[in-house]
């Protein structure tokens, strides 16, 4: 399933984000955004119709300026909370986006030797086709 790569590409295309978004770790000595998958459980399964796959992910914003970091994480919240189902699409047909919602609003993580780190969490509902 290519959801993580597709949401990364979508985030990189936004006018207010860096052109390269990291997966996993943020850049410790520079301004950066990282996304990382978070654990979740699959509650809804259907024999031939597939399953609703909850894909949770955390967004980390690291910036030298606290005000810029907070502003950027708020813009990402506005962009991704209740994102429409056609905004992020699979390149290989492995999922259909149903929705994305914020589960933990932006919060301060820590001051680093470079700047500050903010985070928030989202959960995407993905429909994974069955019977294949």
CSV table of N, CA and C in Angstrom, one decimal, residues 6-116:
chain,number,residue,atom,x,y,z
A,6,UNK,N,2.1,8.6,-0.8
A,6,UNK,CA,1.2,9.5,-1.4
A,6,UNK,C,0.9,10.7,-0.5
A,7,UNK,N,0.7,10.5,0.8
A,7,UNK,CA,0.5,11.7,1.7
A,7,UNK,C,1.7,12.5,1.8
A,8,UNK,N,2.9,11.9,1.7
A,8,UNK,CA,4.2,12.6,1.7
A,8,UNK,C,4.2,13.5,0.5
A,9,UNK,N,3.9,13.0,-0.7
A,9,UNK,CA,4.0,13.8,-1.9
A,9,UNK,C,2.9,14.9,-1.9
A,10,UNK,N,1.8,14.6,-1.3
A,10,UNK,CA,0.7,15.7,-1.2
A,10,UNK,C,1.2,16.8,-0.3
A,11,UNK,N,1.8,16.4,0.8
A,11,UNK,CA,2.4,17.4,1.7
A,11,UNK,C,3.5,18.2,1.1
A,12,UNK,N,4.3,17.6,0.3
A,12,UNK,CA,5.4,18.3,-0.4
A,12,UNK,C,4.9,19.3,-1.4
A,13,UNK,N,3.7,19.1,-1.9
A,13,UNK,CA,3.2,20.0,-2.9
A,13,UNK,C,2.5,21.2,-2.4
A,14,UNK,N,2.4,21.3,-1.1
A,14,UNK,CA,1.8,22.5,-0.4
A,14,UNK,C,2.7,23.7,-0.5
A,15,UNK,N,2.2,24.8,-0.7
A,15,UNK,CA,3.0,26.0,-0.8
A,15,UNK,C,3.8,26.4,0.4
A,16,UNK,N,3.4,26.0,1.6
A,16,UNK,CA,4.0,26.5,2.8
A,16,UNK,C,4.9,25.4,3.5
A,17,UNK,N,5.1,24.3,2.8
A,17,UNK,CA,5.9,23.2,3.4
A,17,UNK,C,7.2,23.1,2.6
A,18,UNK,N,8.3,22.5,3.2
A,18,UNK,CA,9.5,22.2,2.5
A,18,UNK,C,9.2,21.3,1.3
A,19,UNK,N,10.1,21.4,0.3
A,19,UNK,CA,9.9,20.5,-0.9
A,19,UNK,C,10.2,19.1,-0.6
A,20,UNK,N,10.9,18.8,0.5
A,20,UNK,CA,11.2,17.4,0.9
A,20,UNK,C,10.7,17.2,2.3
A,21,UNK,N,9.7,16.2,2.5
A,21,UNK,CA,9.2,15.8,3.8
A,21,UNK,C,9.9,14.5,4.1
A,22,UNK,N,10.4,14.4,5.3
A,22,UNK,CA,11.1,13.2,5.8
A,22,UNK,C,10.0,12.2,6.2
A,23,UNK,N,10.4,10.9,6.1
A,23,UNK,CA,9.6,9.9,6.7
A,23,UNK,C,10.3,9.3,7.9
A,24,UNK,N,9.7,9.3,9.1
A,24,UNK,CA,10.3,8.8,10.3
A,24,UNK,C,10.9,10.0,11.1
A,25,UNK,N,12.2,10.3,10.9
A,25,UNK,CA,12.9,11.3,11.7
A,25,UNK,C,12.9,12.7,11.1
A,26,UNK,N,12.8,13.7,11.9
A,26,UNK,CA,13.0,15.0,11.4
A,26,UNK,C,14.5,15.4,11.3
A,27,UNK,N,14.8,16.4,10.6
A,27,UNK,CA,16.2,16.9,10.5
A,27,UNK,C,16.6,17.6,11.8
A,28,UNK,N,17.5,17.1,12.5
A,28,UNK,CA,17.8,17.7,13.9
A,28,UNK,C,18.5,19.1,13.8
A,29,UNK,N,19.2,19.3,12.7
A,29,UNK,CA,20.0,20.6,12.6
A,29,UNK,C,19.4,21.5,11.6
A,30,UNK,N,18.1,21.4,11.3
A,30,UNK,CA,17.6,22.3,10.3
A,30,UNK,C,16.0,22.3,10.4
A,31,UNK,N,15.4,23.2,9.6
A,31,UNK,CA,14.0,23.3,9.5
A,31,UNK,C,13.5,22.1,8.7
A,32,UNK,N,12.5,21.4,9.2
A,32,UNK,CA,12.0,20.2,8.5
A,32,UNK,C,10.6,19.8,9.0
A,33,UNK,N,10.0,19.0,8.2
A,33,UNK,CA,8.8,18.3,8.6
A,33,UNK,C,9.0,16.8,8.3
A,34,UNK,N,8.5,16.0,9.3
A,34,UNK,CA,8.5,14.6,9.1
A,34,UNK,C,7.2,14.0,9.4
A,35,UNK,N,6.9,12.9,8.7
A,35,UNK,CA,5.7,12.1,9.0
A,35,UNK,C,6.1,10.7,9.4
A,36,UNK,N,5.4,10.1,10.4
A,36,UNK,CA,5.7,8.8,10.8
A,36,UNK,C,4.4,8.0,11.1
A,37,UNK,N,4.3,6.8,10.6
A,37,UNK,CA,3.2,6.0,10.9
A,37,UNK,C,3.1,5.7,12.4
A,38,UNK,N,1.8,5.6,12.9
A,38,UNK,CA,1.6,5.3,14.3
A,38,UNK,C,0.7,4.0,14.4
A,39,UNK,N,0.9,3.3,15.5
A,39,UNK,CA,0.1,2.0,15.6
A,39,UNK,C,-1.4,2.3,15.6
A,40,UNK,N,-2.2,1.3,15.1
A,40,UNK,CA,-3.6,1.4,15.1
A,40,UNK,C,-4.2,-0.1,15.0
A,41,UNK,N,-5.5,-0.2,15.1
A,41,UNK,CA,-6.1,-1.6,15.0
A,41,UNK,C,-7.1,-1.5,13.8
A,42,UNK,N,-7.3,-2.6,13.2
A,42,UNK,CA,-8.3,-2.8,12.1
A,42,UNK,C,-9.5,-3.3,12.7
A,43,UNK,N,-10.6,-2.5,12.8
A,43,UNK,CA,-11.9,-3.0,13.4
A,43,UNK,C,-12.9,-3.5,12.4
A,44,UNK,N,-12.9,-3.0,11.2
A,44,UNK,CA,-14.0,-3.4,10.2
A,44,UNK,C,-13.4,-4.2,9.1
A,45,UNK,N,-13.8,-5.5,9.0
A,45,UNK,CA,-13.3,-6.3,7.9
A,45,UNK,C,-14.6,-6.9,7.2
A,46,UNK,N,-14.5,-7.1,5.9
A,46,UNK,CA,-15.6,-7.6,5.1
A,46,UNK,C,-15.0,-8.7,4.2
A,47,UNK,N,-15.6,-9.8,4.1
A,47,UNK,CA,-15.1,-11.0,3.4
A,47,UNK,C,-14.6,-10.7,2.0
A,48,UNK,N,-15.5,-10.2,1.1
A,48,UNK,CA,-15.2,-10.0,-0.3
A,48,UNK,C,-15.1,-8.5,-0.6
A,49,UNK,N,-15.5,-7.7,0.3
A,49,UNK,CA,-15.6,-6.2,0.1
A,49,UNK,C,-14.4,-5.5,0.6
A,50,UNK,N,-13.4,-6.1,1.2
A,50,UNK,CA,-12.2,-5.5,1.7
A,50,UNK,C,-12.4,-5.1,3.2
A,51,UNK,N,-11.6,-4.0,3.6
A,51,UNK,CA,-11.6,-3.6,4.9
A,51,UNK,C,-11.4,-2.1,5.0
A,52,UNK,N,-11.9,-1.5,6.1
A,52,UNK,CA,-11.5,-0.1,6.4
A,52,UNK,C,-10.3,-0.2,7.2
A,53,UNK,N,-9.2,0.4,6.7
A,53,UNK,CA,-7.9,0.4,7.3
A,53,UNK,C,-7.6,1.7,7.9
A,54,UNK,N,-7.6,1.8,9.2
A,54,UNK,CA,-7.2,3.1,9.9
A,54,UNK,C,-5.7,3.3,9.9
A,55,UNK,N,-5.3,4.3,9.2
A,55,UNK,CA,-3.8,4.6,9.1
A,55,UNK,C,-3.5,5.8,9.9
A,56,UNK,N,-3.0,5.7,11.1
A,56,UNK,CA,-2.6,6.8,11.9
A,56,UNK,C,-1.2,7.3,11.6
A,57,UNK,N,-1.1,8.6,11.6
A,57,UNK,CA,0.3,9.1,11.4
A,57,UNK,C,0.5,10.4,12.2
A,58,UNK,N,1.7,10.6,12.6
A,58,UNK,CA,2.1,11.8,13.3
A,58,UNK,C,2.9,12.7,12.4
A,59,UNK,N,2.6,14.0,12.6
A,59,UNK,CA,3.4,15.0,11.8
A,59,UNK,C,4.2,15.8,12.8
A,60,UNK,N,5.5,15.9,12.5
A,60,UNK,CA,6.5,16.6,13.3
A,60,UNK,C,7.0,17.8,12.5
A,61,UNK,N,6.9,19.0,13.1
A,61,UNK,CA,7.4,20.2,12.5
A,61,UNK,C,8.6,20.7,13.4
A,62,UNK,N,9.8,20.8,12.8
A,62,UNK,CA,10.9,21.3,13.5
A,62,UNK,C,11.4,22.6,12.8
A,63,UNK,N,11.5,23.7,13.6
A,63,UNK,CA,11.9,24.9,13.0
A,63,UNK,C,12.7,25.8,14.0
A,64,UNK,N,13.5,26.6,13.4
A,64,UNK,CA,14.3,27.5,14.3
A,64,UNK,C,13.5,28.5,15.0
A,65,UNK,N,12.4,28.9,14.4
A,65,UNK,CA,11.5,29.9,15.0
A,65,UNK,C,10.3,29.2,15.6
A,66,UNK,N,10.0,29.4,16.9
A,66,UNK,CA,8.8,28.8,17.5
A,66,UNK,C,7.5,29.3,16.9
A,67,UNK,N,7.4,30.5,16.5
A,67,UNK,CA,6.2,31.1,15.9
A,67,UNK,C,6.0,30.4,14.5
A,68,UNK,N,7.1,30.3,13.7
A,68,UNK,CA,7.0,29.6,12.4
A,68,UNK,C,6.6,28.2,12.5
A,69,UNK,N,7.1,27.5,13.5
A,69,UNK,CA,6.8,26.1,13.7
A,69,UNK,C,5.3,25.9,14.1
A,70,UNK,N,4.9,26.7,15.0
A,70,UNK,CA,3.5,26.7,15.4
A,70,UNK,C,2.5,27.0,14.2
A,71,UNK,N,2.9,28.1,13.5
A,71,UNK,CA,2.1,28.5,12.3
A,71,UNK,C,2.0,27.4,11.3
A,72,UNK,N,3.1,26.7,11.0
A,72,UNK,CA,3.1,25.6,10.0
A,72,UNK,C,2.3,24.4,10.5
A,73,UNK,N,2.4,24.1,11.8
A,73,UNK,CA,1.6,22.9,12.2
A,73,UNK,C,0.1,23.2,12.2
A,74,UNK,N,-0.2,24.5,12.5
A,74,UNK,CA,-1.7,24.9,12.4
A,74,UNK,C,-2.1,24.9,10.9
A,75,UNK,N,-1.3,25.3,10.0
A,75,UNK,CA,-1.7,25.2,8.6
A,75,UNK,C,-1.9,23.8,8.1
A,76,UNK,N,-1.0,22.9,8.6
A,76,UNK,CA,-1.2,21.5,8.3
A,76,UNK,C,-2.4,20.9,8.9
A,77,UNK,N,-2.8,21.3,10.1
A,77,UNK,CA,-4.0,20.9,10.7
A,77,UNK,C,-5.2,21.3,9.8
A,78,UNK,N,-5.2,22.6,9.4
A,78,UNK,CA,-6.3,23.1,8.6
A,78,UNK,C,-6.3,22.3,7.2
A,79,UNK,N,-5.2,22.0,6.7
A,79,UNK,CA,-5.2,21.3,5.4
A,79,UNK,C,-5.7,19.8,5.5
A,80,UNK,N,-5.3,19.1,6.6
A,80,UNK,CA,-5.5,17.7,6.6
A,80,UNK,C,-6.8,17.3,7.5
A,81,UNK,N,-7.2,18.1,8.4
A,81,UNK,CA,-8.4,17.7,9.1
A,81,UNK,C,-9.6,17.8,8.2
A,82,UNK,N,-10.3,16.7,8.1
A,82,UNK,CA,-11.5,16.6,7.2
A,82,UNK,C,-11.1,16.8,5.7
A,83,UNK,N,-10.0,16.3,5.3
A,83,UNK,CA,-9.6,16.3,3.9
A,83,UNK,C,-10.5,15.5,3.1
A,84,UNK,N,-10.9,16.0,1.9
A,84,UNK,CA,-11.8,15.3,1.1
A,84,UNK,C,-11.2,14.0,0.5
A,85,UNK,N,-12.1,13.1,0.2
A,85,UNK,CA,-11.7,11.7,-0.2
A,85,UNK,C,-10.9,11.6,-1.5
A,86,UNK,N,-10.9,12.6,-2.3
A,86,UNK,CA,-10.1,12.5,-3.6
A,86,UNK,C,-8.8,13.2,-3.6
A,87,UNK,N,-8.4,13.8,-2.4
A,87,UNK,CA,-7.2,14.7,-2.4
A,87,UNK,C,-5.9,13.9,-2.4
A,88,UNK,N,-5.9,12.7,-1.8
A,88,UNK,CA,-4.7,11.8,-1.8
A,88,UNK,C,-5.2,10.5,-2.5
A,89,UNK,N,-4.5,10.2,-3.6
A,89,UNK,CA,-4.9,9.0,-4.3
A,89,UNK,C,-3.8,8.0,-4.5
A,90,UNK,N,-4.1,6.8,-4.6
A,90,UNK,CA,-3.1,5.7,-4.7
A,90,UNK,C,-2.6,5.7,-6.1
A,91,UNK,N,-1.3,5.5,-6.3
A,91,UNK,CA,-0.7,5.4,-7.7
A,91,UNK,C,-0.8,3.9,-8.2
A,92,UNK,N,-1.1,3.0,-7.2
A,92,UNK,CA,-1.1,1.6,-7.7
A,92,UNK,C,-2.5,0.9,-7.4
A,93,UNK,N,-3.5,1.7,-7.0
A,93,UNK,CA,-4.8,1.2,-6.7
A,93,UNK,C,-5.0,0.5,-5.4
A,94,UNK,N,-4.0,0.6,-4.5
A,94,UNK,CA,-4.0,-0.2,-3.3
A,94,UNK,C,-4.9,0.3,-2.2
A,95,UNK,N,-5.4,1.6,-2.3
A,95,UNK,CA,-6.3,2.1,-1.3
A,95,UNK,C,-7.2,3.2,-2.0
A,96,UNK,N,-8.3,3.5,-1.3
A,96,UNK,CA,-9.1,4.6,-1.6
A,96,UNK,C,-9.3,5.4,-0.3
A,97,UNK,N,-8.9,6.7,-0.3
A,97,UNK,CA,-9.1,7.5,0.9
A,97,UNK,C,-10.5,7.8,1.2
A,98,UNK,N,-11.0,7.5,2.4
A,98,UNK,CA,-12.3,7.8,2.8
A,98,UNK,C,-12.3,9.1,3.5
A,99,UNK,N,-11.4,9.3,4.5
A,99,UNK,CA,-11.3,10.6,5.2
A,99,UNK,C,-10.0,10.6,6.0
A,100,UNK,N,-9.7,11.9,6.4
A,100,UNK,CA,-8.5,12.1,7.3
A,100,UNK,C,-9.1,13.1,8.4
A,101,UNK,N,-8.8,12.7,9.6
A,101,UNK,CA,-9.2,13.6,10.7
A,101,UNK,C,-8.1,13.7,11.7
A,102,UNK,N,-8.0,14.9,12.3
A,102,UNK,CA,-7.0,15.1,13.4
A,102,UNK,C,-7.5,14.4,14.7
A,103,UNK,N,-6.6,13.7,15.3
A,103,UNK,CA,-6.9,13.0,16.5
A,103,UNK,C,-6.3,13.6,17.8
A,104,UNK,N,-5.1,14.3,17.6
A,104,UNK,CA,-4.5,15.0,18.6
A,104,UNK,C,-4.1,16.4,18.0
A,105,UNK,N,-4.6,17.4,18.6
A,105,UNK,CA,-4.3,18.8,18.0
A,105,UNK,C,-2.8,19.1,18.3
A,106,UNK,N,-2.3,20.2,17.6
A,106,UNK,CA,-0.9,20.6,17.7
A,106,UNK,C,-0.5,20.8,19.1
A,107,UNK,N,0.7,20.3,19.5
A,107,UNK,CA,1.2,20.5,20.8
A,107,UNK,C,2.7,20.6,20.7
A,108,UNK,N,3.3,21.3,21.7
A,108,UNK,CA,4.7,21.5,21.8
A,108,UNK,C,5.4,20.2,22.3
A,109,UNK,N,6.5,19.8,21.7
A,109,UNK,CA,7.2,18.6,22.1
A,109,UNK,C,8.4,19.0,23.0
A,110,UNK,N,9.3,19.8,22.3
A,110,UNK,CA,10.5,20.2,23.1
A,110,UNK,C,11.3,21.3,22.3
A,111,UNK,N,12.2,21.9,23.1
A,111,UNK,CA,13.2,22.8,22.5
A,111,UNK,C,14.4,21.9,22.2
A,112,UNK,N,14.9,22.1,21.0
A,112,UNK,CA,16.1,21.4,20.6
A,112,UNK,C,17.3,22.3,20.5
A,113,UNK,N,18.4,21.8,20.2
A,113,UNK,CA,19.6,22.6,20.0
A,113,UNK,C,19.5,23.5,18.8
A,114,UNK,N,18.6,23.2,17.9
A,114,UNK,CA,18.4,24.0,16.7
A,114,UNK,C,17.3,25.0,16.8
A,115,UNK,N,16.2,24.5,17.4
A,115,UNK,CA,14.9,25.3,17.5
A,115,UNK,C,13.9,24.6,18.4
A,116,UNK,N,12.7,24.5,17.8
A,116,UNK,CA,11.6,23.8,18.6
A,116,UNK,C,10.9,22.8,17.7
